[in-house]
């Protein structure tokens, strides 16, 4: 009798595990689709300010990945899509220079005038990038933004901007130095975690 009960519970546990795995797979599959759709639909649009989302700093210089974001932001600025660039990123672990300060220095060296660069140097996550940048925008009386990052990052950034009621569109650069499939999969997980946090909060 006990053995029969054990088998019954094992079957139930297996069934629940299969259902949960299927649900997780469907959810992750949808998020992968959302990330790719956002990449396909993203295009530069006119905005008051371009928010450049931070990434790793090597020493006191932008990493190759962050340099890609900055070079794309520089192109958007030079093409007239935005008249101001807002660089966002705080102090990474073990670093002496904030991401924002490294980004500002890089843009100054590329010819962007000081008055066209705003700084947000406290953020430690994408959500904080957008939340704190929104506060900078409000102080500067800027109404809408073009969020600039790598293409795989855009879907999560847009969802977070929407949750903050930040009027924003997105524009992304396709990386030549980062392994995109790996970062897309990381984004699927990060986006899933964000969505679950919104449900549970």
JSON list of C-alpha atoms in Angstrom, two decimals:
[
{"chain": "A", "resi": 1, "resn": "UNK", "atom": "CA", "xyz": [0.00, 0.00, 0.00]},
{"chain": "A", "resi": 2, "resn": "UNK", "atom": "CA", "xyz": [2.79, 2.39, 0.97]},
{"chain": "A", "resi": 3, "resn": "UNK", "atom": "CA", "xyz": [4.67, 1.55, -2.22]},
{"chain": "A", "resi": 4, "resn": "UNK", "atom": "CA", "xyz": [1.55, 2.34, -4.26]},
{"chain": "A", "resi": 5, "resn": "UNK", "atom": "CA", "xyz": [1.19, 5.72, -2.55]},
{"chain": "A", "resi": 6, "resn": "UNK", "atom": "CA", "xyz": [4.83, 6.51, -3.24]},
{"chain": "A", "resi": 7, "resn": "UNK", "atom": "CA", "xyz": [4.38, 5.74, -6.93]},
{"chain": "A", "resi": 8, "resn": "UNK", "atom": "CA", "xyz": [1.26, 7.92, -7.04]},
{"chain": "A", "resi": 9, "resn": "UNK", "atom": "CA", "xyz": [3.12, 10.86, -5.46]},
{"chain": "A", "resi": 10, "resn": "UNK", "atom": "CA", "xyz": [6.05, 10.38, -7.81]},
{"chain": "A", "resi": 11, "resn": "UNK", "atom": "CA", "xyz": [3.72, 10.50, -10.81]},
{"chain": "A", "resi": 12, "resn": "UNK", "atom": "CA", "xyz": [2.06, 13.66, -9.46]},
{"chain": "A", "resi": 13, "resn": "UNK", "atom": "CA", "xyz": [5.43, 15.27, -8.79]},
{"chain": "A", "resi": 14, "resn": "UNK", "atom": "CA", "xyz": [6.63, 14.36, -12.27]},
{"chain": "A", "resi": 15, "resn": "UNK", "atom": "CA", "xyz": [3.44, 15.77, -13.82]},
{"chain": "A", "resi": 16, "resn": "UNK", "atom": "CA", "xyz": [3.78, 19.03, -11.89]},
{"chain": "A", "resi": 17, "resn": "UNK", "atom": "CA", "xyz": [7.46, 19.27, -12.89]},
{"chain": "A", "resi": 18, "resn": "UNK", "atom": "CA", "xyz": [6.61, 18.74, -16.55]},
{"chain": "A", "resi": 19, "resn": "UNK", "atom": "CA", "xyz": [3.85, 21.37, -16.42]},
{"chain": "A", "resi": 20, "resn": "UNK", "atom": "CA", "xyz": [6.13, 23.91, -14.71]},
{"chain": "A", "resi": 21, "resn": "UNK", "atom": "CA", "xyz": [8.93, 23.24, -17.19]},
{"chain": "A", "resi": 22, "resn": "UNK", "atom": "CA", "xyz": [6.52, 23.65, -20.11]},
{"chain": "A", "resi": 23, "resn": "UNK", "atom": "CA", "xyz": [5.22, 26.94, -18.70]},
{"chain": "A", "resi": 24, "resn": "UNK", "atom": "CA", "xyz": [8.74, 28.23, -18.12]},
{"chain": "A", "resi": 25, "resn": "UNK", "atom": "CA", "xyz": [9.75, 27.24, -21.65]},
{"chain": "A", "resi": 26, "resn": "UNK", "atom": "CA", "xyz": [6.74, 29.02, -23.17]},
{"chain": "A", "resi": 27, "resn": "UNK", "atom": "CA", "xyz": [7.42, 32.14, -21.10]},
{"chain": "A", "resi": 28, "resn": "UNK", "atom": "CA", "xyz": [11.12, 32.21, -22.01]},
{"chain": "A", "resi": 29, "resn": "UNK", "atom": "CA", "xyz": [10.26, 31.53, -25.64]},
{"chain": "A", "resi": 30, "resn": "UNK", "atom": "CA", "xyz": [7.87, 34.47, -25.69]},
{"chain": "A", "resi": 31, "resn": "UNK", "atom": "CA", "xyz": [10.50, 36.74, -24.15]},
{"chain": "A", "resi": 32, "resn": "UNK", "atom": "CA", "xyz": [13.05, 35.65, -26.73]},
{"chain": "A", "resi": 33, "resn": "UNK", "atom": "CA", "xyz": [10.49, 36.53, -29.41]},
{"chain": "A", "resi": 34, "resn": "UNK", "atom": "CA", "xyz": [9.86, 39.91, -27.73]},
{"chain": "A", "resi": 35, "resn": "UNK", "atom": "CA", "xyz": [13.58, 40.69, -27.63]},
{"chain": "A", "resi": 36, "resn": "UNK", "atom": "CA", "xyz": [13.97, 39.85, -31.33]},
{"chain": "A", "resi": 37, "resn": "UNK", "atom": "CA", "xyz": [10.82, 41.76, -32.32]},
{"chain": "A", "resi": 38, "resn": "UNK", "atom": "CA", "xyz": [12.08, 44.83, -30.46]},
{"chain": "A", "resi": 39, "resn": "UNK", "atom": "CA", "xyz": [15.41, 44.55, -32.27]},
{"chain": "A", "resi": 40, "resn": "UNK", "atom": "CA", "xyz": [13.64, 44.31, -35.62]},
{"chain": "A", "resi": 41, "resn": "UNK", "atom": "CA", "xyz": [11.35, 47.27, -34.92]},
{"chain": "A", "resi": 42, "resn": "UNK", "atom": "CA", "xyz": [13.86, 49.58, -33.23]},
{"chain": "A", "resi": 43, "resn": "UNK", "atom": "CA", "xyz": [14.84, 52.64, -35.24]},
{"chain": "A", "resi": 44, "resn": "UNK", "atom": "CA", "xyz": [16.31, 56.05, -34.41]},
{"chain": "A", "resi": 45, "resn": "UNK", "atom": "CA", "xyz": [13.70, 58.72, -33.73]},
{"chain": "A", "resi": 46, "resn": "UNK", "atom": "CA", "xyz": [13.91, 62.38, -32.79]},
{"chain": "A", "resi": 47, "resn": "UNK", "atom": "CA", "xyz": [13.97, 62.99, -29.03]},
{"chain": "A", "resi": 48, "resn": "UNK", "atom": "CA", "xyz": [14.92, 65.67, -26.53]},
{"chain": "A", "resi": 49, "resn": "UNK", "atom": "CA", "xyz": [17.72, 63.54, -25.11]},
{"chain": "A", "resi": 50, "resn": "UNK", "atom": "CA", "xyz": [19.57, 60.32, -25.81]},
{"chain": "A", "resi": 51, "resn": "UNK", "atom": "CA", "xyz": [20.03, 58.17, -22.69]},
{"chain": "A", "resi": 52, "resn": "UNK", "atom": "CA", "xyz": [23.16, 56.04, -23.07]},
{"chain": "A", "resi": 53, "resn": "UNK", "atom": "CA", "xyz": [22.93, 53.05, -20.74]},
{"chain": "A", "resi": 54, "resn": "UNK", "atom": "CA", "xyz": [26.18, 52.22, -18.98]},
{"chain": "A", "resi": 55, "resn": "UNK", "atom": "CA", "xyz": [28.21, 49.03, -19.16]},
{"chain": "A", "resi": 56, "resn": "UNK", "atom": "CA", "xyz": [31.62, 47.82, -18.04]},
{"chain": "A", "resi": 57, "resn": "UNK", "atom": "CA", "xyz": [34.56, 50.17, -17.60]},
{"chain": "A", "resi": 58, "resn": "UNK", "atom": "CA", "xyz": [38.13, 48.93, -18.03]},
{"chain": "A", "resi": 59, "resn": "UNK", "atom": "CA", "xyz": [40.33, 50.99, -15.76]},
{"chain": "A", "resi": 60, "resn": "UNK", "atom": "CA", "xyz": [39.08, 54.51, -16.40]},
{"chain": "A", "resi": 61, "resn": "UNK", "atom": "CA", "xyz": [38.06, 53.86, -20.00]},
{"chain": "A", "resi": 62, "resn": "UNK", "atom": "CA", "xyz": [34.89, 52.42, -21.55]},
{"chain": "A", "resi": 63, "resn": "UNK", "atom": "CA", "xyz": [35.12, 48.71, -22.36]},
{"chain": "A", "resi": 64, "resn": "UNK", "atom": "CA", "xyz": [34.87, 47.72, -26.05]},
{"chain": "A", "resi": 65, "resn": "UNK", "atom": "CA", "xyz": [31.19, 46.92, -25.53]},
{"chain": "A", "resi": 66, "resn": "UNK", "atom": "CA", "xyz": [30.46, 50.27, -23.90]},
{"chain": "A", "resi": 67, "resn": "UNK", "atom": "CA", "xyz": [32.45, 52.02, -26.62]},
{"chain": "A", "resi": 68, "resn": "UNK", "atom": "CA", "xyz": [30.04, 50.53, -29.17]},
{"chain": "A", "resi": 69, "resn": "UNK", "atom": "CA", "xyz": [27.10, 52.13, -27.37]},
{"chain": "A", "resi": 70, "resn": "UNK", "atom": "CA", "xyz": [28.93, 55.45, -27.19]},
{"chain": "A", "resi": 71, "resn": "UNK", "atom": "CA", "xyz": [29.94, 55.39, -30.85]},
{"chain": "A", "resi": 72, "resn": "UNK", "atom": "CA", "xyz": [26.33, 54.77, -31.82]},
{"chain": "A", "resi": 73, "resn": "UNK", "atom": "CA", "xyz": [25.18, 57.57, -29.50]},
{"chain": "A", "resi": 74, "resn": "UNK", "atom": "CA", "xyz": [27.78, 59.85, -31.11]},
{"chain": "A", "resi": 75, "resn": "UNK", "atom": "CA", "xyz": [26.43, 59.00, -34.56]},
{"chain": "A", "resi": 76, "resn": "UNK", "atom": "CA", "xyz": [22.85, 59.71, -33.44]},
{"chain": "A", "resi": 77, "resn": "UNK", "atom": "CA", "xyz": [23.97, 63.04, -31.98]},
{"chain": "A", "resi": 78, "resn": "UNK", "atom": "CA", "xyz": [25.85, 64.01, -35.13]},
{"chain": "A", "resi": 79, "resn": "UNK", "atom": "CA", "xyz": [22.86, 63.04, -37.27]},
{"chain": "A", "resi": 80, "resn": "UNK", "atom": "CA", "xyz": [20.66, 65.36, -35.24]},
{"chain": "A", "resi": 81, "resn": "UNK", "atom": "CA", "xyz": [18.36, 62.78, -33.67]},
{"chain": "A", "resi": 82, "resn": "UNK", "atom": "CA", "xyz": [19.17, 64.22, -30.24]},
{"chain": "A", "resi": 83, "resn": "UNK", "atom": "CA", "xyz": [20.74, 67.49, -29.13]},
{"chain": "A", "resi": 84, "resn": "UNK", "atom": "CA", "xyz": [21.75, 66.24, -25.69]},
{"chain": "A", "resi": 85, "resn": "UNK", "atom": "CA", "xyz": [23.28, 62.96, -24.50]},
{"chain": "A", "resi": 86, "resn": "UNK", "atom": "CA", "xyz": [22.66, 61.71, -20.97]},
{"chain": "A", "resi": 87, "resn": "UNK", "atom": "CA", "xyz": [25.27, 59.17, -19.88]},
{"chain": "A", "resi": 88, "resn": "UNK", "atom": "CA", "xyz": [24.07, 56.89, -17.10]},
{"chain": "A", "resi": 89, "resn": "UNK", "atom": "CA", "xyz": [26.04, 54.53, -14.89]},
{"chain": "A", "resi": 90, "resn": "UNK", "atom": "CA", "xyz": [27.41, 54.40, -11.36]},
{"chain": "A", "resi": 91, "resn": "UNK", "atom": "CA", "xyz": [30.57, 53.13, -9.74]},
{"chain": "A", "resi": 92, "resn": "UNK", "atom": "CA", "xyz": [31.27, 49.47, -10.46]},
{"chain": "A", "resi": 93, "resn": "UNK", "atom": "CA", "xyz": [32.79, 47.14, -7.88]},
{"chain": "A", "resi": 94, "resn": "UNK", "atom": "CA", "xyz": [36.51, 47.82, -7.48]},
{"chain": "A", "resi": 95, "resn": "UNK", "atom": "CA", "xyz": [36.40, 50.80, -9.85]},
{"chain": "A", "resi": 96, "resn": "UNK", "atom": "CA", "xyz": [37.65, 54.35, -9.21]},
{"chain": "A", "resi": 97, "resn": "UNK", "atom": "CA", "xyz": [35.73, 56.01, -12.04]},
{"chain": "A", "resi": 98, "resn": "UNK", "atom": "CA", "xyz": [31.98, 55.84, -12.58]},
{"chain": "A", "resi": 99, "resn": "UNK", "atom": "CA", "xyz": [30.65, 54.52, -15.86]},
{"chain": "A", "resi": 100, "resn": "UNK", "atom": "CA", "xyz": [29.09, 57.92, -16.50]},
{"chain": "A", "resi": 101, "resn": "UNK", "atom": "CA", "xyz": [32.35, 59.80, -16.01]},
{"chain": "A", "resi": 102, "resn": "UNK", "atom": "CA", "xyz": [34.24, 57.42, -18.31]},
{"chain": "A", "resi": 103, "resn": "UNK", "atom": "CA", "xyz": [31.49, 57.86, -20.91]},
{"chain": "A", "resi": 104, "resn": "UNK", "atom": "CA", "xyz": [31.53, 61.65, -20.59]},
{"chain": "A", "resi": 105, "resn": "UNK", "atom": "CA", "xyz": [35.31, 61.77, -21.07]},
{"chain": "A", "resi": 106, "resn": "UNK", "atom": "CA", "xyz": [35.05, 59.54, -24.14]},
{"chain": "A", "resi": 107, "resn": "UNK", "atom": "CA", "xyz": [32.39, 61.74, -25.73]},
{"chain": "A", "resi": 108, "resn": "UNK", "atom": "CA", "xyz": [34.33, 64.93, -24.98]},
{"chain": "A", "resi": 109, "resn": "UNK", "atom": "CA", "xyz": [37.36, 63.42, -26.71]},
{"chain": "A", "resi": 110, "resn": "UNK", "atom": "CA", "xyz": [35.15, 62.68, -29.72]},
{"chain": "A", "resi": 111, "resn": "UNK", "atom": "CA", "xyz": [34.12, 66.32, -29.99]},
{"chain": "A", "resi": 112, "resn": "UNK", "atom": "CA", "xyz": [30.79, 66.46, -28.17]},
{"chain": "A", "resi": 113, "resn": "UNK", "atom": "CA", "xyz": [30.65, 69.80, -26.30]},
{"chain": "A", "resi": 114, "resn": "UNK", "atom": "CA", "xyz": [30.39, 69.75, -22.54]},
{"chain": "A", "resi": 115, "resn": "UNK", "atom": "CA", "xyz": [27.01, 71.53, -22.57]},
{"chain": "A", "resi": 116, "resn": "UNK", "atom": "CA", "xyz": [25.52, 68.69, -24.63]},
{"chain": "A", "resi": 117, "resn": "UNK", "atom": "CA", "xyz": [26.37, 66.00, -22.06]},
{"chain": "A", "resi": 118, "resn": "UNK", "atom": "CA", "xyz": [24.32, 65.32, -18.93]},
{"chain": "A", "resi": 119, "resn": "UNK", "atom": "CA", "xyz": [25.46, 62.89, -16.23]},
{"chain": "A", "resi": 120, "resn": "UNK", "atom": "CA", "xyz": [23.68, 60.37, -14.05]},
{"chain": "A", "resi": 121, "resn": "UNK", "atom": "CA", "xyz": [26.34, 58.62, -11.97]},
{"chain": "A", "resi": 122, "resn": "UNK", "atom": "CA", "xyz": [24.49, 56.69, -9.25]},
{"chain": "A", "resi": 123, "resn": "UNK", "atom": "CA", "xyz": [22.73, 53.85, -11.11]},
{"chain": "A", "resi": 124, "resn": "UNK", "atom": "CA", "xyz": [23.73, 50.24, -10.49]},
{"chain": "A", "resi": 125, "resn": "UNK", "atom": "CA", "xyz": [21.12, 48.55, -12.71]},
{"chain": "A", "resi": 126, "resn": "UNK", "atom": "CA", "xyz": [19.13, 49.16, -15.87]},
{"chain": "A", "resi": 127, "resn": "UNK", "atom": "CA", "xyz": [16.07, 50.13, -13.85]},
{"chain": "A", "resi": 128, "resn": "UNK", "atom": "CA", "xyz": [18.10, 52.67, -11.88]},
{"chain": "A", "resi": 129, "resn": "UNK", "atom": "CA", "xyz": [19.65, 53.95, -15.13]},
{"chain": "A", "resi": 130, "resn": "UNK", "atom": "CA", "xyz": [16.18, 54.89, -16.30]},
{"chain": "A", "resi": 131, "resn": "UNK", "atom": "CA", "xyz": [14.74, 56.00, -12.96]},
{"chain": "A", "resi": 132, "resn": "UNK", "atom": "CA", "xyz": [17.63, 58.34, -12.14]},
{"chain": "A", "resi": 133, "resn": "UNK", "atom": "CA", "xyz": [17.91, 59.55, -15.74]},
{"chain": "A", "resi": 134, "resn": "UNK", "atom": "CA", "xyz": [14.22, 60.44, -15.63]},
{"chain": "A", "resi": 135, "resn": "UNK", "atom": "CA", "xyz": [14.96, 62.62, -12.59]},
{"chain": "A", "resi": 136, "resn": "UNK", "atom": "CA", "xyz": [17.80, 64.35, -14.46]},
{"chain": "A", "resi": 137, "resn": "UNK", "atom": "CA", "xyz": [15.45, 64.93, -17.40]},
{"chain": "A", "resi": 138, "resn": "UNK", "atom": "CA", "xyz": [12.82, 66.49, -15.16]},
{"chain": "A", "resi": 139, "resn": "UNK", "atom": "CA", "xyz": [15.37, 68.91, -13.70]},
{"chain": "A", "resi": 140, "resn": "UNK", "atom": "CA", "xyz": [16.52, 69.84, -17.21]},
{"chain": "A", "resi": 141, "resn": "UNK", "atom": "CA", "xyz": [12.92, 70.14, -18.51]},
{"chain": "A", "resi": 142, "resn": "UNK", "atom": "CA", "xyz": [13.43, 67.42, -21.11]},
{"chain": "A", "resi": 143, "resn": "UNK", "atom": "CA", "xyz": [10.24, 65.59, -22.02]},
{"chain": "A", "resi": 144, "resn": "UNK", "atom": "CA", "xyz": [11.13, 62.50, -24.06]},
{"chain": "A", "resi": 145, "resn": "UNK", "atom": "CA", "xyz": [14.10, 60.23, -24.60]},
{"chain": "A", "resi": 146, "resn": "UNK", "atom": "CA", "xyz": [15.78, 57.92, -27.05]},
{"chain": "A", "resi": 147, "resn": "UNK", "atom": "CA", "xyz": [17.23, 55.01, -25.07]},
{"chain": "A", "resi": 148, "resn": "UNK", "atom": "CA", "xyz": [20.54, 53.88, -26.55]},
{"chain": "A", "resi": 149, "resn": "UNK", "atom": "CA", "xyz": [22.07, 50.47, -25.82]},
{"chain": "A", "resi": 150, "resn": "UNK", "atom": "CA", "xyz": [22.92, 47.17, -27.46]},
{"chain": "A", "resi": 151, "resn": "UNK", "atom": "CA", "xyz": [20.04, 45.75, -29.44]},
{"chain": "A", "resi": 152, "resn": "UNK", "atom": "CA", "xyz": [19.51, 42.70, -27.20]},
{"chain": "A", "resi": 153, "resn": "UNK", "atom": "CA", "xyz": [19.02, 45.05, -24.22]},
{"chain": "A", "resi": 154, "resn": "UNK", "atom": "CA", "xyz": [16.24, 47.15, -25.72]},
{"chain": "A", "resi": 155, "resn": "UNK", "atom": "CA", "xyz": [13.14, 45.10, -24.86]},
{"chain": "A", "resi": 156, "resn": "UNK", "atom": "CA", "xyz": [13.84, 45.10, -21.13]},
{"chain": "A", "resi": 157, "resn": "UNK", "atom": "CA", "xyz": [14.84, 48.77, -21.15]},
{"chain": "A", "resi": 158, "resn": "UNK", "atom": "CA", "xyz": [11.61, 49.70, -22.96]},
{"chain": "A", "resi": 159, "resn": "UNK", "atom": "CA", "xyz": [9.46, 47.72, -20.52]},
{"chain": "A", "resi": 160, "resn": "UNK", "atom": "CA", "xyz": [11.17, 49.43, -17.59]},
{"chain": "A", "resi": 161, "resn": "UNK", "atom": "CA", "xyz": [10.76, 52.86, -19.18]},
{"chain": "A", "resi": 162, "resn": "UNK", "atom": "CA", "xyz": [7.06, 52.14, -19.70]},
{"chain": "A", "resi": 163, "resn": "UNK", "atom": "CA", "xyz": [6.69, 51.11, -16.05]},
{"chain": "A", "resi": 164, "resn": "UNK", "atom": "CA", "xyz": [8.16, 54.50, -15.07]},
{"chain": "A", "resi": 165, "resn": "UNK", "atom": "CA", "xyz": [5.86, 56.28, -17.53]},
{"chain": "A", "resi": 166, "resn": "UNK", "atom": "CA", "xyz": [8.98, 57.66, -19.19]},
{"chain": "A", "resi": 167, "resn": "UNK", "atom": "CA", "xyz": [8.15, 58.70, -22.78]},
{"chain": "A", "resi": 168, "resn": "UNK", "atom": "CA", "xyz": [10.87, 56.92, -24.70]},
{"chain": "A", "resi": 169, "resn": "UNK", "atom": "CA", "xyz": [11.75, 55.07, -27.86]},
{"chain": "A", "resi": 170, "resn": "UNK", "atom": "CA", "xyz": [14.75, 52.76, -28.29]},
{"chain": "A", "resi": 171, "resn": "UNK", "atom": "CA", "xyz": [17.67, 52.45, -30.66]},
{"chain": "A", "resi": 172, "resn": "UNK", "atom": "CA", "xyz": [20.27, 49.72, -30.49]},
{"chain": "A", "resi": 173, "resn": "UNK", "atom": "CA", "xyz": [23.65, 48.81, -31.86]},
{"chain": "A", "resi": 174, "resn": "UNK", "atom": "CA", "xyz": [24.50, 45.26, -32.90]},
{"chain": "A", "resi": 175, "resn": "UNK", "atom": "CA", "xyz": [27.70, 44.26, -31.14]},
{"chain": "A", "resi": 176, "resn": "UNK", "atom": "CA", "xyz": [30.80, 43.21, -33.00]},
{"chain": "A", "resi": 177, "resn": "UNK", "atom": "CA", "xyz": [32.78, 42.48, -29.82]},
{"chain": "A", "resi": 178, "resn": "UNK", "atom": "CA", "xyz": [30.22, 40.67, -27.63]},
{"chain": "A", "resi": 179, "resn": "UNK", "atom": "CA", "xyz": [28.79, 37.19, -28.23]},
{"chain": "A", "resi": 180, "resn": "UNK", "atom": "CA", "xyz": [25.19, 38.11, -28.99]},
{"chain": "A", "resi": 181, "resn": "UNK", "atom": "CA", "xyz": [23.53, 34.65, -28.55]},
{"chain": "A", "resi": 182, "resn": "UNK", "atom": "CA", "xyz": [24.89, 34.48, -24.99]},
{"chain": "A", "resi": 183, "resn": "UNK", "atom": "CA", "xyz": [23.71, 37.99, -24.15]},
{"chain": "A", "resi": 184, "resn": "UNK", "atom": "CA", "xyz": [20.30, 37.37, -25.69]},
{"chain": "A", "resi": 185, "resn": "UNK", "atom": "CA", "xyz": [19.82, 34.32, -23.47]},
{"chain": "A", "resi": 186, "resn": "UNK", "atom": "CA", "xyz": [20.91, 36.35, -20.44]},
{"chain": "A", "resi": 187, "resn": "UNK", "atom": "CA", "xyz": [18.36, 38.97, -21.41]},
{"chain": "A", "resi": 188, "resn": "UNK", "atom": "CA", "xyz": [15.63, 36.34, -21.65]},
{"chain": "A", "resi": 189, "resn": "UNK", "atom": "CA", "xyz": [16.33, 35.40, -18.03]},
{"chain": "A", "resi": 190, "resn": "UNK", "atom": "CA", "xyz": [16.69, 39.03, -16.90]},
{"chain": "A", "resi": 191, "resn": "UNK", "atom": "CA", "xyz": [13.42, 39.98, -18.59]},
{"chain": "A", "resi": 192, "resn": "UNK", "atom": "CA", "xyz": [11.67, 36.99, -17.01]},
{"chain": "A", "resi": 193, "resn": "UNK", "atom": "CA", "xyz": [12.94, 37.98, -13.56]},
{"chain": "A", "resi": 194, "resn": "UNK", "atom": "CA", "xyz": [11.75, 41.56, -14.12]},
{"chain": "A", "resi": 195, "resn": "UNK", "atom": "CA", "xyz": [8.27, 40.41, -15.16]},
{"chain": "A", "resi": 196, "resn": "UNK", "atom": "CA", "xyz": [7.98, 38.10, -12.14]},
{"chain": "A", "resi": 197, "resn": "UNK", "atom": "CA", "xyz": [9.01, 40.95, -9.84]},
{"chain": "A", "resi": 198, "resn": "UNK", "atom": "CA", "xyz": [6.23, 43.10, -11.30]},
{"chain": "A", "resi": 199, "resn": "UNK", "atom": "CA", "xyz": [3.68, 40.34, -10.73]},
{"chain": "A", "resi": 200, "resn": "UNK", "atom": "CA", "xyz": [4.75, 39.73, -7.13]},
{"chain": "A", "resi": 201, "resn": "UNK", "atom": "CA", "xyz": [5.25, 43.38, -6.14]}
]
